[in-house]
mmCIF file of C-alpha atoms in Angstrom:
data_model
loop_
_atom_site.group_PDB
_atom_site.id
_atom_site.type_symbol
_atom_site.label_atom_id
_atom_site.label_comp_id
_atom_site.label_asym_id
_atom_site.label_seq_id
_atom_site.Cartn_x
_atom_site.Cartn_y
_atom_site.Cartn_z
ATOM 1 C CA MET A 98 66.973 18.850 -112.208
ATOM 2 C CA THR A 99 63.224 19.288 -112.002
ATOM 3 C CA THR A 100 61.034 16.370 -112.821
ATOM 4 C CA THR A 101 58.221 18.538 -114.138
ATOM 5 C CA GLY A 102 60.140 19.620 -117.273
ATOM 6 C CA SER A 103 61.416 16.149 -118.111
ATOM 7 C CA ASP A 104 58.078 14.460 -117.343
ATOM 8 C CA GLU A 105 56.237 16.860 -119.662
ATOM 9 C CA ARG A 106 58.829 16.537 -122.391
ATOM 10 C CA SER A 107 59.254 12.757 -122.331
ATOM 11 C CA PRO A 108 55.825 11.764 -123.670
ATOM 12 C CA LEU A 109 56.090 14.282 -126.512
ATOM 13 C CA SER A 110 59.656 13.273 -127.333
ATOM 14 C CA ASP A 111 58.507 9.692 -127.811
ATOM 15 C CA ALA A 112 55.399 10.632 -129.801
ATOM 16 C CA THR A 113 55.143 9.853 -133.492
ATOM 17 C CA ASP A 114 55.349 12.589 -136.092
ATOM 18 C CA ALA A 115 51.643 12.075 -136.789
ATOM 19 C CA ILE A 116 50.701 12.829 -133.182
ATOM 20 C CA LEU A 117 53.088 15.769 -132.961
ATOM 21 C CA ALA A 118 51.891 17.278 -136.248
ATOM 22 C CA ALA A 119 48.245 16.906 -135.270
ATOM 23 C CA ARG A 120 48.874 18.547 -131.899
ATOM 24 C CA ALA A 121 50.971 21.307 -133.466
ATOM 25 C CA ALA A 122 48.241 21.943 -136.052
ATOM 26 C CA ASP A 123 45.918 22.535 -133.099
ATOM 27 C CA GLY A 124 48.360 25.132 -131.745
ATOM 28 C CA ASP A 125 50.507 23.017 -129.398
ATOM 29 C CA VAL A 126 53.837 24.867 -129.448
ATOM 30 C CA ARG A 127 55.639 22.172 -127.435
ATOM 31 C CA ALA A 128 54.690 19.522 -129.995
ATOM 32 C CA PHE A 129 56.068 21.755 -132.742
ATOM 33 C CA GLU A 130 59.288 22.258 -130.739
ATOM 34 C CA VAL A 131 59.773 18.478 -130.705
ATOM 35 C CA ILE A 132 59.304 18.405 -134.492
ATOM 36 C CA VAL A 133 61.912 21.169 -134.818
ATOM 37 C CA ARG A 134 64.409 19.331 -132.590
ATOM 38 C CA ARG A 135 63.738 16.013 -134.316
ATOM 39 C CA HIS A 136 63.996 17.118 -137.951
ATOM 40 C CA GLY A 137 65.944 20.391 -137.837
ATOM 41 C CA PRO A 138 69.441 18.831 -138.044
ATOM 42 C CA LEU A 139 68.571 16.710 -141.097
ATOM 43 C CA MET A 140 66.895 19.684 -142.782
ATOM 44 C CA ARG A 141 69.946 21.855 -142.097
ATOM 45 C CA ALA A 142 72.321 19.237 -143.520
ATOM 46 C CA TYR A 143 70.101 18.814 -146.564
ATOM 47 C CA ALA A 144 69.873 22.568 -147.172
ATOM 48 C CA THR A 145 73.642 22.920 -146.714
ATOM 49 C CA ARG A 146 74.246 20.243 -149.362
ATOM 50 C CA ILE A 147 72.003 22.075 -151.794
ATOM 51 C CA LEU A 148 73.244 25.592 -151.009
ATOM 52 C CA GLY A 149 76.853 25.057 -149.998
ATOM 53 C CA SER A 150 76.484 27.605 -147.200
ATOM 54 C CA THR A 151 75.560 27.066 -143.564
ATOM 55 C CA SER A 152 74.372 30.648 -143.105
ATOM 56 C CA ASP A 153 71.961 30.280 -146.018
ATOM 57 C CA SER A 154 70.895 26.836 -144.854
ATOM 58 C CA ASP A 155 70.053 28.174 -141.396
ATOM 59 C CA ASP A 156 67.843 30.799 -143.040
ATOM 60 C CA VAL A 157 66.191 28.186 -145.253
ATOM 61 C CA VAL A 158 65.454 25.908 -142.283
ATOM 62 C CA GLN A 159 64.012 28.822 -140.313
ATOM 63 C CA GLU A 160 61.840 29.835 -143.277
ATOM 64 C CA THR A 161 60.755 26.206 -143.663
ATOM 65 C CA PHE A 162 59.633 25.970 -140.044
ATOM 66 C CA ILE A 163 57.759 29.266 -140.294
ATOM 67 C CA THR A 164 55.958 28.006 -143.396
ATOM 68 C CA ALA A 165 55.319 24.646 -141.758
ATOM 69 C CA TRP A 166 53.828 26.242 -138.640
ATOM 70 C CA GLU A 167 51.511 28.346 -140.791
ATOM 71 C CA ARG A 168 50.518 25.460 -143.075
ATOM 72 C CA LEU A 169 50.334 22.557 -140.604
ATOM 73 C CA PRO A 170 46.522 22.535 -140.664
ATOM 74 C CA GLU A 171 46.743 21.856 -144.432
ATOM 75 C CA LEU A 172 48.957 18.754 -143.988
ATOM 76 C CA GLN A 173 46.882 15.868 -145.335
ATOM 77 C CA ASP A 174 48.932 13.015 -143.826
ATOM 78 C CA PRO A 175 50.516 13.930 -140.478
ATOM 79 C CA ALA A 176 52.541 10.691 -140.608
ATOM 80 C CA ALA A 177 54.393 12.166 -143.614
ATOM 81 C CA THR A 178 55.628 15.186 -141.644
ATOM 82 C CA LYS A 179 59.318 14.502 -142.315
ATOM 83 C CA ALA A 180 58.791 14.142 -146.063
ATOM 84 C CA TRP A 181 56.625 17.258 -146.092
ATOM 85 C CA LEU A 182 59.281 19.270 -144.226
ATOM 86 C CA MET A 183 62.025 18.022 -146.555
ATOM 87 C CA ARG A 184 59.948 18.985 -149.587
ATOM 88 C CA ILE A 185 59.463 22.514 -148.210
ATOM 89 C CA THR A 186 63.194 22.705 -147.414
ATOM 90 C CA SER A 187 64.063 21.645 -150.951
ATOM 91 C CA ARG A 188 61.796 24.262 -152.486
ATOM 92 C CA LYS A 189 63.059 27.017 -150.195
ATOM 93 C CA ALA A 190 66.695 26.110 -150.967
ATOM 94 C CA ILE A 191 66.069 26.092 -154.709
ATOM 95 C CA ASP A 192 64.277 29.439 -154.404
ATOM 96 C CA ARG A 193 67.323 30.772 -152.531
ATOM 97 C CA ILE A 194 69.610 29.604 -155.373
ATOM 98 C CA ARG A 195 67.383 31.271 -157.950
ATOM 99 C CA ALA A 196 67.412 34.507 -155.963
ATOM 100 C CA ARG A 197 71.206 34.378 -155.762
ATOM 101 C CA ARG A 198 71.494 34.024 -159.508
ATOM 102 C CA GLN A 199 69.433 37.161 -159.953
ATOM 103 C CA ASP A 200 71.282 39.145 -157.288
ATOM 104 C CA GLN A 201 74.901 38.016 -157.446
ATOM 105 C CA PRO A 202 77.371 36.388 -159.755
ATOM 106 C CA LEU A 203 78.039 32.776 -158.882
ATOM 107 C CA ALA A 204 81.586 33.525 -157.729
ATOM 108 C CA ASP A 205 80.216 35.700 -154.898
ATOM 109 C CA TRP A 206 78.506 32.775 -153.164
ATOM 110 C CA ASP A 207 80.703 29.807 -153.975
ATOM 111 C CA VAL A 208 82.076 28.101 -150.921
ATOM 112 C CA ALA A 209 85.831 28.436 -150.885
ATOM 113 C CA ALA A 210 87.812 25.204 -151.054
ATOM 114 C CA PRO A 211 90.186 24.442 -148.183
ATOM 115 C CA GLU A 212 93.482 26.351 -148.419
ATOM 116 C CA SER A 213 95.355 23.087 -148.841
ATOM 117 C CA GLU A 214 93.926 22.792 -152.345
ATOM 118 C CA SER A 215 95.617 24.448 -155.274
ATOM 119 C CA PRO A 216 94.203 27.497 -157.101
ATOM 120 C CA HIS A 217 93.769 25.262 -160.145
ATOM 121 C CA HIS A 218 91.585 22.885 -158.144
ATOM 122 C CA GLN A 219 89.581 25.795 -156.755
ATOM 123 C CA ALA A 220 88.929 27.156 -160.241
ATOM 124 C CA GLU A 221 87.969 23.722 -161.540
ATOM 125 C CA ALA A 222 85.616 23.055 -158.611
ATOM 126 C CA ALA A 223 83.944 26.449 -159.077
ATOM 127 C CA SER A 224 83.485 25.744 -162.765
ATOM 128 C CA GLN A 225 81.970 22.334 -162.027
ATOM 129 C CA ARG A 226 79.534 23.781 -159.490
ATOM 130 C CA GLU A 227 78.512 26.481 -161.921
ATOM 131 C CA ARG A 228 78.007 23.903 -164.640
ATOM 132 C CA LEU A 229 75.981 21.634 -162.331
ATOM 133 C CA THR A 230 73.791 24.556 -161.260
ATOM 134 C CA ARG A 231 73.136 25.389 -164.908
ATOM 135 C CA ALA A 232 72.564 21.723 -165.749
ATOM 136 C CA LEU A 233 70.054 21.353 -162.894
ATOM 137 C CA GLY A 234 68.285 24.412 -164.267
ATOM 138 C CA THR A 235 67.641 22.564 -167.538
ATOM 139 C CA LEU A 236 65.676 19.819 -165.801
ATOM 140 C CA SER A 237 61.940 19.951 -165.345
ATOM 141 C CA GLU A 238 60.856 20.749 -161.790
ATOM 142 C CA SER A 239 59.741 17.153 -161.161
ATOM 143 C CA GLN A 240 63.035 15.762 -162.484
ATOM 144 C CA ARG A 241 65.021 18.251 -160.379
ATOM 145 C CA GLU A 242 62.999 17.412 -157.234
ATOM 146 C CA CYS A 243 63.479 13.658 -157.800
ATOM 147 C CA TRP A 244 67.196 14.044 -158.461
ATOM 148 C CA THR A 245 67.719 16.337 -155.467
ATOM 149 C CA LEU A 246 65.778 14.081 -153.093
ATOM 150 C CA ARG A 247 67.661 10.982 -154.314
ATOM 151 C CA GLU A 248 71.200 12.260 -154.868
ATOM 152 C CA ILE A 249 71.439 14.960 -152.209
ATOM 153 C CA GLY A 250 68.779 13.895 -149.725
ATOM 154 C CA GLY A 251 69.519 10.174 -149.978
ATOM 155 C CA HIS A 252 65.836 9.228 -150.118
ATOM 156 C CA SER A 253 64.732 5.844 -151.404
ATOM 157 C CA TYR A 254 62.580 5.549 -154.507
ATOM 158 C CA ALA A 255 59.595 4.676 -152.301
ATOM 159 C CA GLU A 256 60.143 7.748 -150.114
ATOM 160 C CA ILE A 257 60.413 9.983 -153.173
ATOM 161 C CA ALA A 258 57.259 8.456 -154.645
ATOM 162 C CA GLU A 259 55.432 9.126 -151.386
ATOM 163 C CA GLU A 260 56.748 12.695 -151.101
ATOM 164 C CA LEU A 261 55.846 13.593 -154.673
ATOM 165 C CA ASP A 262 52.640 11.548 -154.665
ATOM 166 C CA VAL A 263 53.580 9.581 -157.788
ATOM 167 C CA PRO A 264 54.110 5.859 -158.422
ATOM 168 C CA PRO A 265 57.648 4.464 -157.924
ATOM 169 C CA SER A 266 57.808 3.701 -161.648
ATOM 170 C CA THR A 267 57.363 7.415 -162.361
ATOM 171 C CA VAL A 268 60.184 8.202 -159.941
ATOM 172 C CA ARG A 269 62.453 5.733 -161.766
ATOM 173 C CA GLY A 270 61.585 7.333 -165.098
ATOM 174 C CA LEU A 271 62.077 10.888 -163.829
ATOM 175 C CA LEU A 272 65.423 9.970 -162.283
ATOM 176 C CA ALA A 273 66.589 8.160 -165.414
ATOM 177 C CA ARG A 274 65.726 11.164 -167.602
ATOM 178 C CA ALA A 275 67.293 13.582 -165.101
ATOM 179 C CA ARG A 276 70.516 11.572 -164.897
ATOM 180 C CA GLN A 277 70.702 11.224 -168.665
ATOM 181 C CA LYS A 278 70.187 14.964 -169.159
ATOM 182 C CA LEU A 279 72.761 15.801 -166.466
ATOM 183 C CA MET A 280 75.305 13.425 -168.023
ATOM 184 C CA GLN A 281 74.823 15.134 -171.377
ATOM 185 C CA GLU A 282 75.100 18.586 -169.834
ATOM 186 C CA MET A 283 78.143 17.632 -167.758
ATOM 187 C CA GLU A 284 79.906 15.595 -170.495
ATOM 188 C CA GLU A 285 83.026 17.779 -170.475
ATOM 189 C CA TRP A 286 83.609 16.978 -166.772
ATOM 190 C CA ARG A 287 83.567 13.214 -167.151
#
């Protein structure tokens, strides 16, 4: 093992997102690589939850990092790098879902249930996913972003407020309206 590689990597690995983002915005590729290693797995898991497909989520994460690299100089608060990346991931995943709807019927991209589940369960799960996708489409963009960040991303109200640059009370209101609308839309599945 060479000490040069680990010595150079160690200070960057321990650096805050703010330092890494600022260095990456100045063209430091190694700083950006640390950001990718640090946040890539969470972004991939988040995209997979939204899309239901690891191949699509890999593409979304790659597109997110390309966009991030190009737009890093525009990042107002380098300390909010994770939130910024998650927001880009969310938008890219939703764009991917919209593109699917235009290109393919929903059945072509549904993730198959494990074989141990009955055909009845598979049909019911597909119907629920289709209904949820349609129900999410009825929400306003801000409600959908709040709901996705909270329910799929697991973000706190404060994190969502920071990411969307709105007060926490607005987040509570958006989530309440989104949940109410989704409950109405999904009533038959209760």
